[in-house]
Amino acid sequence: MKRLIATLIIKDGLVVQSVGFKKYLPIGKPEIAVEFLNNWGIDEIIILDINATINERLINLEMVRRASKKCFVPLTIGGGISSIEHAKELLQAGADKICLNHSARNNPNLITELATKYGNQFVVVSVDIMKEEEEYKLYDYITQNFSDLDLFNYIKEVVGKGAGELFINTVNRDGMYQGYDTVLAQKVCDLVDLPVIFSGGAGNADHIVELLSSTSVSAGSASNYFNFYEHSVTVAKAALVQNGVQIRNETFADYNEHHLDGNTRLLKKSDKELEGMRFIIIEREII
Amino acid sequence: MKAKVAIIDYGIGNVQSVYNAVTWLGYNAIVTNLESEFAKANALILPGVGSFETAMESIKNDGLDQRLEEQVLHQKKPILGICLGMQLFASRSEEGGDITGLDWIKGEVVKLKKVKDLYVPNVGWNETSFVKNSVLATRLSDAPTFYYDHSYHFECGEDDIAATCSYGSQIVAAVRKDNIFGVQFHPEKSQSTGLKLLRGFFNHVNEQ
């Protein structure tokens, strides 16, 4: 079964829309986004504070605590994690997994330390990749430039150090709504023996279908897509189900029988169907 | 009478997530390692995100394992072990060498076999099959999906198996022996389905 993951990019305490890792537009409070995503049936949520390391501090624990209260799917937290102590604080605040980006490059032994104490399934390593001409290179979001490290050797190194999952972000596609770089996705999958979460470029549900049906990624992640598309999670899952992708489908309401237009937006039901729905009783879900 | 739940604090576990789920369902919960709180509780939860070796060290530290044995084996208080928490009930685990567990349910914890197209750790949602009349499944549909995140799994006697899931082969997804319940998946992280399983467990606790 594949996973559909929402990644919330946080800057100055707010969820932001990210374009090319350069432009950021504010969207709203993280805890609200988490609550809605959880209610709509998202499989997992990743929260990344992109200013934390730059400001030499950990992601705000109070914010994590608030966000985790209504989050009944796995919550992965990243942003300024540089010690075992940070991981403990995050677990106490509601995190289920942690994500390392800068620390993985700067202090790869931390990966091993964390994996040894908390199990490698607790440690996600985030790798930002930018395509320059025909070559894929490792990108450093802090210097906003390419890293000196060789991309594929670096990936193998973090896997060797004990990472449990890889989170790949495609800088060129970020915020472009042009679809995922499925060639890169498969390249990474072929290189490692670990679950790969792939992100960058989702513009509509078809892009997500393409990623999950034509590559071996374990999960597809999107950020902007979930914030700007009406009923984004439900529509994405309906498109996946209709295209035969194995995905969890247990929300009380789904659009599996609905029709989607060419842009995977929901089409209005026929007047006859709507007429018939007037007298159907829909029971509230009791938990 | 509403259940009072003690979530065992041994320094290893996503306690806040478990606390959030239990309180959302409407029960009183406390994260603690105190004997007095265990005694007051109607049910115990043993969460676990970590490695077997570190977890057993923590549990043996300061006699926590003895306090738990008093409540679970002698007082017969219902306990739910989650993920690593469930694995700690085993006789031993090969994670970290050959580590002795609590030995409450006979069995071994061994590494998941790497099978074609499947990764270790097993991360993600999996369909789970419960045995007939399982107390944990009273609120669930026929093929509920839960969130799994583990590299090791529990092998125990058939009588103690409460649920299985498919990962290469059939693996143990839940166990039950009298008042001792364990789940390999994370009900606190499996949205409505997980919350319904917890409801089933607490309904059972309330009936005791």
Coordinates of C-alpha atoms in Angstrom, one line a residue:
Chain A
M1 CA 0.0 0.0 0.0
K2 CA 1.4 3.4 -0.9
R3 CA 1.1 6.4 1.3
L4 CA -0.1 10.0 0.6
I5 CA 1.8 12.4 2.8
A6 CA 1.3 16.2 3.4
T7 CA 4.4 18.2 4.1
L8 CA 3.9 21.5 5.9
I9 CA 6.7 24.0 5.4
I10 CA 6.9 26.3 8.4
K11 CA 8.6 29.7 8.3
D12 CA 8.3 32.0 11.4
G13 CA 5.6 29.8 12.9
L14 CA 3.3 29.8 9.9
V15 CA 2.6 27.2 7.1
V16 CA 3.9 28.7 3.9
Q17 CA 3.7 28.1 0.2
S18 CA 7.1 27.3 -1.1
V19 CA 8.4 28.1 -4.7
G20 CA 11.8 26.9 -5.8
F21 CA 13.1 27.0 -2.2
K22 CA 13.3 30.8 -2.6
K23 CA 9.9 32.4 -2.4
Y24 CA 7.6 31.9 0.6
L25 CA 4.0 33.1 1.0
P26 CA 2.2 32.7 4.3
I27 CA -0.9 30.4 4.4
G28 CA -1.8 29.9 8.1
K29 CA -1.5 28.2 11.4
P30 CA 0.1 24.7 11.4
E31 CA -2.4 23.2 13.9
I32 CA -5.4 24.2 11.7
A33 CA -3.7 22.6 8.6
V34 CA -3.0 19.4 10.7
E35 CA -6.6 19.2 11.9
F36 CA -8.1 19.5 8.5
L37 CA -5.6 17.1 6.8
N38 CA -6.3 14.6 9.6
N39 CA -10.0 14.8 9.1
W40 CA -9.7 14.5 5.3
G41 CA -7.9 11.2 5.6
I42 CA -4.2 12.0 4.9
D43 CA -1.9 9.1 5.6
E44 CA 0.9 11.0 7.3
I45 CA 2.0 14.5 8.0
I46 CA 5.5 16.0 7.9
I47 CA 6.2 19.4 9.5
L48 CA 9.5 21.1 8.5
D49 CA 10.7 24.4 10.0
I50 CA 13.0 25.8 7.4
N51 CA 14.3 28.6 9.6
A52 CA 15.2 26.6 12.7
T53 CA 18.7 25.6 11.8
I54 CA 19.5 29.1 10.3
N55 CA 18.4 30.6 13.6
E56 CA 20.3 27.9 15.6
R57 CA 17.3 26.7 17.5
L58 CA 15.0 23.7 17.5
I59 CA 11.5 23.9 15.9
N60 CA 9.0 25.4 18.4
L61 CA 7.9 22.7 20.8
E62 CA 4.7 24.5 21.8
M63 CA 3.7 24.6 18.2
V64 CA 4.4 20.9 17.8
R65 CA 2.4 20.1 21.0
R66 CA -0.6 22.1 19.6
A67 CA -0.3 20.5 16.2
S68 CA -0.1 17.0 17.5
K69 CA -3.2 17.2 19.7
K70 CA -5.6 16.6 16.8
C71 CA -3.2 14.5 14.7
F72 CA -4.0 10.8 14.7
V73 CA -1.7 9.9 11.9
P74 CA 2.1 9.7 12.1
L75 CA 3.7 13.1 12.6
T76 CA 7.3 13.6 11.5
I77 CA 9.0 16.7 12.7
G78 CA 12.1 18.4 11.3
G79 CA 13.8 21.7 11.9
G80 CA 17.0 22.4 13.8
I81 CA 17.4 18.9 15.3
S82 CA 21.0 18.5 16.3
S83 CA 21.1 16.2 19.4
I84 CA 19.6 13.2 21.1
E85 CA 18.1 15.6 23.6
H86 CA 16.1 17.3 20.9
A87 CA 14.6 14.0 19.8
K88 CA 13.5 13.3 23.4
E89 CA 11.9 16.7 23.7
L90 CA 10.1 16.2 20.4
L91 CA 8.7 12.8 21.3
Q92 CA 7.4 14.4 24.5
A93 CA 5.8 17.1 22.5
G94 CA 4.0 14.7 20.1
A95 CA 6.4 13.7 17.4
D96 CA 6.4 10.2 16.1
K97 CA 9.4 10.4 13.9
I98 CA 12.1 13.0 13.3
C99 CA 13.6 14.4 10.2
L100 CA 17.2 15.5 9.7
N101 CA 18.5 17.6 6.9
H102 CA 21.5 19.9 7.8
S103 CA 22.5 17.7 10.7
A104 CA 22.7 14.7 8.4
R105 CA 25.4 16.5 6.4
N106 CA 27.1 18.2 9.3
N107 CA 27.1 15.4 11.8
P108 CA 26.1 12.1 10.2
N109 CA 27.0 10.1 13.4
L110 CA 23.8 11.7 14.9
I111 CA 21.8 9.5 12.6
T112 CA 23.4 6.4 14.1
E113 CA 23.0 7.7 17.6
L114 CA 19.3 8.4 17.1
A115 CA 18.7 5.1 15.3
T116 CA 20.5 3.1 18.0
K117 CA 18.4 4.7 20.8
Y118 CA 15.0 5.1 19.1
G119 CA 15.2 2.5 16.2
N120 CA 16.0 3.4 12.7
Q121 CA 12.3 3.7 11.7
F122 CA 12.3 6.8 13.9
V123 CA 14.9 8.6 11.8
V124 CA 13.9 10.2 8.4
V125 CA 16.7 11.9 6.4
S126 CA 15.7 14.7 4.1
V127 CA 17.8 15.1 0.9
D128 CA 17.2 18.1 -1.3
I129 CA 18.1 17.6 -5.0
M130 CA 18.4 20.1 -7.7
K131 CA 18.9 19.3 -11.4
E132 CA 21.5 21.3 -13.2
E133 CA 21.4 20.7 -16.9
E134 CA 21.3 17.0 -17.1
E135 CA 22.9 16.3 -13.7
Y136 CA 21.3 15.8 -10.3
K137 CA 23.1 17.4 -7.5
L138 CA 22.8 17.6 -3.7
Y139 CA 21.4 21.0 -2.7
D140 CA 22.1 22.8 0.6
Y141 CA 19.1 24.9 1.5
I142 CA 21.1 26.9 4.1
T143 CA 23.8 28.2 1.7
Q144 CA 21.2 28.1 -1.1
N145 CA 23.8 26.4 -3.3
F146 CA 25.0 23.0 -4.3
S147 CA 26.8 21.0 -1.7
D148 CA 30.3 19.7 -2.4
L149 CA 29.3 16.2 -1.5
D150 CA 28.5 13.7 -4.3
L151 CA 24.8 13.2 -4.3
F152 CA 24.6 9.4 -4.7
N153 CA 27.5 8.7 -2.3
Y154 CA 25.9 10.9 0.3
I155 CA 22.6 9.1 -0.1
K156 CA 24.4 5.7 0.4
E157 CA 26.2 7.2 3.4
V158 CA 23.1 8.2 5.3
V159 CA 21.5 4.9 4.6
G160 CA 24.6 3.2 6.0
K161 CA 24.5 5.4 9.1
G162 CA 21.0 4.0 9.9
A163 CA 18.3 6.2 8.3
G164 CA 15.0 4.5 8.3
E165 CA 13.4 6.4 5.4
L166 CA 14.5 9.0 2.9
F167 CA 12.6 12.1 2.2
I168 CA 13.6 13.5 -1.2
N169 CA 12.7 17.0 -2.2
T170 CA 13.1 18.2 -5.8
V171 CA 14.1 21.9 -5.7
N172 CA 13.5 22.7 -9.4
R173 CA 10.0 21.3 -9.2
D174 CA 9.1 23.0 -5.9
G175 CA 5.9 25.1 -6.3
M176 CA 5.9 24.7 -10.1
Y177 CA 2.8 22.5 -10.3
Q178 CA 4.3 20.7 -13.3
G179 CA 4.3 17.2 -11.8
Y180 CA 7.0 15.1 -10.1
D181 CA 10.4 14.2 -11.6
T182 CA 9.6 10.5 -11.8
V183 CA 12.9 9.7 -13.4
L184 CA 14.7 11.0 -10.3
A185 CA 12.3 9.2 -8.0
Q186 CA 13.0 5.8 -9.6
K187 CA 16.8 6.5 -9.6
V188 CA 16.7 7.0 -5.9
C189 CA 14.6 3.9 -5.3
D190 CA 17.0 1.8 -7.4
L191 CA 19.9 3.1 -5.3
V192 CA 18.6 2.2 -1.9
D193 CA 16.8 -0.5 0.0
L194 CA 14.7 1.8 2.1
P195 CA 11.3 3.4 1.9
V196 CA 11.5 6.6 -0.2
I197 CA 9.1 9.5 0.3
F198 CA 9.2 11.7 -2.8
S199 CA 8.2 15.4 -3.0
G200 CA 8.2 18.3 -5.3
G201 CA 5.9 19.5 -8.1
A202 CA 2.4 18.1 -7.5
G203 CA -0.1 20.2 -9.4
N204 CA -3.1 18.0 -9.5
A205 CA -4.2 14.5 -8.5
D206 CA -3.0 13.0 -11.8
H207 CA 0.6 13.9 -10.9
I208 CA 0.2 12.0 -7.7
V209 CA -1.3 9.0 -9.5
E210 CA 1.7 9.0 -11.9
L211 CA 4.3 9.1 -9.1
L212 CA 2.6 6.3 -7.1
S213 CA 1.7 4.0 -10.0
S214 CA 4.9 4.3 -12.2
T215 CA 7.7 4.4 -9.6
S216 CA 8.7 2.3 -6.6
V217 CA 8.4 5.1 -4.1
S218 CA 6.9 4.1 -0.8
A219 CA 5.1 7.5 -0.4
G220 CA 4.2 10.6 -2.4
S221 CA 4.4 13.9 -0.6
A222 CA 3.0 17.3 -1.5
S223 CA 2.9 20.6 0.2
N224 CA 1.3 23.4 -1.9
Y225 CA -1.1 21.1 -3.6
F226 CA -2.9 20.2 -0.3
N227 CA -3.3 23.8 0.6
F228 CA -4.7 25.1 -2.6
Y229 CA -6.9 22.4 -4.0
E230 CA -10.5 22.0 -2.9
H231 CA -11.0 18.6 -1.1
S232 CA -7.4 17.9 -2.1
V233 CA -6.9 14.7 0.0
T234 CA -10.3 13.2 -0.9
V235 CA -9.9 14.0 -4.6
A236 CA -6.3 12.6 -4.7
K237 CA -7.4 9.4 -3.0
A238 CA -10.3 9.0 -5.4
A239 CA -8.0 9.5 -8.4
L240 CA -5.6 6.9 -7.0
V241 CA -8.4 4.4 -6.3
Q242 CA -9.9 4.9 -9.8
N243 CA -6.5 4.3 -11.3
G244 CA -5.9 1.1 -9.4
V245 CA -3.2 2.3 -6.9
Q246 CA -3.3 0.6 -3.6
I247 CA -4.0 3.3 -1.1
R248 CA -5.7 3.4 2.3
N249 CA -9.3 4.3 1.9
E250 CA -11.1 4.4 5.1
T251 CA -12.5 7.9 5.6
F252 CA -16.2 8.1 6.2
A253 CA -16.7 10.1 3.0
D254 CA -14.9 9.4 -0.2
Y255 CA -15.2 10.4 -3.8
N256 CA -14.4 7.0 -5.2
E257 CA -17.6 6.9 -7.3
H258 CA -17.4 10.6 -8.3
H259 CA -16.3 11.9 -11.7
L260 CA -13.2 14.1 -12.0
D261 CA -12.6 16.4 -15.0
G262 CA -9.4 16.6 -17.1
N263 CA -7.8 18.6 -14.4
T264 CA -8.9 16.2 -11.7
R265 CA -11.3 18.6 -10.2
L266 CA -14.6 17.4 -9.0
L267 CA -17.4 17.4 -11.5
K268 CA -21.0 18.2 -10.4
K269 CA -23.2 15.1 -10.1
S270 CA -26.1 14.9 -12.5
D271 CA -29.4 16.5 -11.4
K272 CA -31.0 13.0 -11.2
E273 CA -28.3 11.8 -8.8
L274 CA -28.6 15.0 -6.7
E275 CA -32.4 14.6 -6.5
G276 CA -32.0 11.0 -5.3
M277 CA -29.5 12.1 -2.6
R278 CA -32.1 14.5 -1.0
F279 CA -33.7 11.6 1.0
I280 CA -30.7 9.5 1.9
I281 CA -29.9 9.5 5.6
I282 CA -26.2 9.7 6.3
E283 CA -25.3 8.5 9.8
R284 CA -22.7 10.4 11.8
E285 CA -19.5 8.4 12.3
I286 CA -19.3 7.3 15.9
I287 CA -15.9 6.4 17.3
Chain B
M1 CA -17.6 4.2 34.9
K2 CA -15.0 5.8 32.7
A3 CA -11.6 4.2 32.6
K4 CA -8.6 5.8 34.2
V5 CA -5.6 5.0 32.1
A6 CA -2.0 5.0 33.1
I7 CA 0.4 5.5 30.2
I8 CA 3.7 4.0 31.3
D9 CA 6.6 6.5 31.2
Y10 CA 9.9 4.8 30.8
G11 CA 11.6 7.5 28.7
I12 CA 11.0 5.7 25.4
G13 CA 7.9 6.1 23.6
N14 CA 5.6 8.5 21.8
V15 CA 3.8 9.1 25.0
Q16 CA 2.2 12.4 24.0
S17 CA 0.6 10.8 20.9
V18 CA -0.9 8.1 23.0
Y19 CA -2.0 10.6 25.6
N20 CA -3.7 12.7 22.9
A21 CA -5.6 9.7 21.5
V22 CA -6.8 8.4 24.9
T23 CA -7.9 11.8 26.1
W24 CA -9.6 12.6 22.8
L25 CA -11.7 9.4 23.3
G26 CA -12.8 10.9 26.6
Y27 CA -10.8 9.0 29.2
N28 CA -8.7 10.3 32.1
A29 CA -5.1 9.6 31.3
I30 CA -1.8 10.2 33.1
V31 CA 1.8 9.6 31.9
T32 CA 3.5 8.1 34.9
N33 CA 5.9 5.5 36.3
L34 CA 4.6 5.6 39.9
E35 CA 3.2 2.6 41.6
S36 CA 0.5 4.7 43.2
E37 CA -0.8 5.8 39.9
F38 CA -0.7 2.3 38.4
A39 CA -2.8 1.1 41.3
K40 CA -5.4 3.8 40.7
A41 CA -5.7 3.1 37.0
N42 CA -8.2 0.7 35.4
A43 CA -5.9 0.0 32.5
L44 CA -2.2 0.4 31.6
I45 CA -0.7 1.3 28.2
L46 CA 2.9 0.5 27.4
P47 CA 3.9 2.6 24.4
G48 CA 7.2 2.1 22.6
V49 CA 9.3 3.9 20.0
G50 CA 12.9 2.7 20.4
S51 CA 15.1 -0.2 20.5
F52 CA 14.5 -3.3 22.6
E53 CA 17.8 -3.1 24.5
T54 CA 17.4 0.5 25.6
A55 CA 13.8 -0.2 26.4
M56 CA 14.5 -3.2 28.7
E57 CA 17.3 -1.3 30.4
S58 CA 14.9 1.5 31.1
I59 CA 12.2 -0.8 32.4
K60 CA 14.5 -2.7 34.7
N61 CA 15.9 0.5 35.9
D62 CA 14.5 1.4 39.4
G63 CA 12.3 -1.7 39.5
L64 CA 9.7 -0.5 37.1
D65 CA 9.4 -4.1 35.7
Q66 CA 8.5 -5.4 39.2
R67 CA 5.9 -2.7 39.7
L68 CA 4.4 -3.6 36.4
E69 CA 4.5 -7.3 37.1
E70 CA 2.6 -6.7 40.3
Q71 CA -0.2 -4.9 38.4
V72 CA -0.3 -7.1 35.3
L73 CA 0.5 -10.6 36.5
H74 CA -0.9 -10.5 40.0
Q75 CA -3.6 -7.8 40.0
K76 CA -4.5 -8.9 36.4
K77 CA -5.0 -5.3 35.3
P78 CA -5.6 -5.0 31.5
I79 CA -2.6 -3.7 29.7
L80 CA -2.1 -2.7 26.1
G81 CA 1.4 -2.8 24.6
I82 CA 2.0 -0.8 21.5
C83 CA 4.6 -1.6 18.9
L84 CA 7.9 -2.0 20.9
G85 CA 5.7 -2.1 24.0
M86 CA 4.1 -5.3 22.8
Q87 CA 7.5 -6.7 21.8
L88 CA 8.7 -6.2 25.4
F89 CA 6.2 -8.9 26.5
A90 CA 8.3 -11.5 24.7
S91 CA 10.8 -13.9 26.1
R92 CA 13.7 -12.4 24.2
S93 CA 14.6 -10.3 21.2
E94 CA 17.5 -10.5 18.7
E95 CA 17.5 -6.7 18.3
G96 CA 20.8 -5.5 19.8
G97 CA 22.1 -9.0 20.4
D98 CA 20.1 -11.5 22.5
I99 CA 18.1 -9.5 25.0
T100 CA 15.7 -10.9 27.6
G101 CA 12.2 -9.5 27.6
L102 CA 9.5 -9.4 30.2
D103 CA 8.6 -13.0 29.3
W104 CA 4.9 -12.4 29.9
I105 CA 3.9 -14.0 26.5
K106 CA 6.2 -16.8 25.4
G107 CA 7.9 -16.0 22.1
E108 CA 10.7 -14.3 20.3
V109 CA 11.2 -11.0 18.6
V110 CA 13.1 -11.4 15.3
K111 CA 14.0 -9.2 12.4
L112 CA 11.6 -8.9 9.5
K113 CA 12.9 -10.7 6.4
K114 CA 13.7 -8.5 3.5
V115 CA 11.5 -9.8 0.7
K116 CA 11.3 -8.7 -3.0
D117 CA 9.5 -5.3 -3.3
L118 CA 9.1 -4.9 0.4
Y119 CA 11.3 -2.8 2.6
V120 CA 12.6 -3.1 6.1
P121 CA 11.4 -1.2 8.2
N122 CA 7.8 -2.0 7.4
V123 CA 6.5 1.5 7.3
G124 CA 3.0 2.4 6.3
W125 CA -0.6 1.2 6.3
N126 CA -1.4 -2.5 6.2
E127 CA -4.6 -4.5 6.2
T128 CA -5.0 -6.5 9.4
S129 CA -7.0 -9.6 10.1
F130 CA -8.3 -10.3 13.6
V131 CA -9.2 -13.6 15.1
K132 CA -12.9 -14.3 15.7
N133 CA -14.4 -12.5 18.7
S134 CA -11.3 -10.4 19.3
V135 CA -12.1 -7.8 21.9
L136 CA -10.0 -5.3 20.0
A137 CA -12.0 -5.7 16.8
T138 CA -15.5 -5.1 18.2
R139 CA -15.8 -1.7 16.5
L140 CA -13.9 -2.5 13.3
S141 CA -14.8 -3.4 9.8
D142 CA -13.7 -6.6 8.2
A143 CA -10.4 -5.5 6.8
P144 CA -9.2 -2.6 8.9
T145 CA -6.0 -0.8 8.0
F146 CA -3.5 0.3 10.6
Y147 CA -0.2 2.1 10.6
Y148 CA 2.9 0.0 11.1
D149 CA 6.5 1.2 11.6
H150 CA 8.8 -1.6 12.7
S151 CA 11.9 -3.6 11.7
Y152 CA 11.3 -6.5 14.1
H153 CA 8.3 -8.7 14.7
F154 CA 7.0 -11.0 17.4
E155 CA 6.8 -14.8 16.9
C156 CA 4.7 -16.5 19.5
G157 CA 2.3 -19.5 20.0
E158 CA -0.9 -19.6 17.9
D159 CA -3.1 -19.4 21.0
D160 CA -1.7 -16.0 21.8
I161 CA -2.2 -14.5 18.4
A162 CA -5.1 -12.0 18.2
A163 CA -4.4 -10.6 14.7
T164 CA -2.1 -11.0 11.7
C165 CA -1.1 -9.0 8.7
S166 CA 0.7 -9.8 5.5
Y167 CA 4.3 -8.7 5.0
G168 CA 6.1 -11.2 2.9
S169 CA 4.5 -13.9 5.0
Q170 CA 1.8 -13.6 7.7
I171 CA 3.2 -11.8 10.7
V172 CA 1.8 -11.3 14.2
A173 CA -0.1 -8.0 14.3
A174 CA -1.7 -8.4 17.7
V175 CA -1.5 -10.7 20.7
R176 CA -3.7 -11.4 23.7
K177 CA -3.1 -13.5 26.8
D178 CA -5.8 -13.0 29.4
N179 CA -5.5 -9.4 30.5
I180 CA -2.4 -8.8 28.4
F181 CA -3.0 -7.2 25.0
G182 CA -0.5 -6.1 22.5
V183 CA -0.5 -4.6 19.0
Q184 CA 2.4 -4.3 16.6
F185 CA 0.8 -1.3 14.8
H186 CA 0.1 2.1 16.2
P187 CA -3.6 2.6 17.0
E188 CA -2.9 6.1 18.2
K189 CA -1.7 6.9 14.7
S190 CA -4.2 5.0 12.7
Q191 CA -6.9 7.7 12.5
S192 CA -10.5 6.5 13.0
T193 CA -9.7 2.9 12.7
G194 CA -7.1 3.1 15.4
L195 CA -9.3 5.2 17.7
K196 CA -12.1 2.6 17.2
L197 CA -9.7 -0.2 18.3
L198 CA -8.8 1.8 21.4
R199 CA -12.5 2.2 22.1
G200 CA -13.0 -1.5 21.8
F201 CA -10.1 -2.1 24.3
F202 CA -11.5 0.5 26.8
N203 CA -15.0 -0.8 26.5
H204 CA -13.6 -4.2 27.5
V205 CA -11.8 -2.5 30.4
N206 CA -15.0 -0.8 31.5
E207 CA -16.8 -4.2 31.6
Q208 CA -14.3 -5.8 34.0

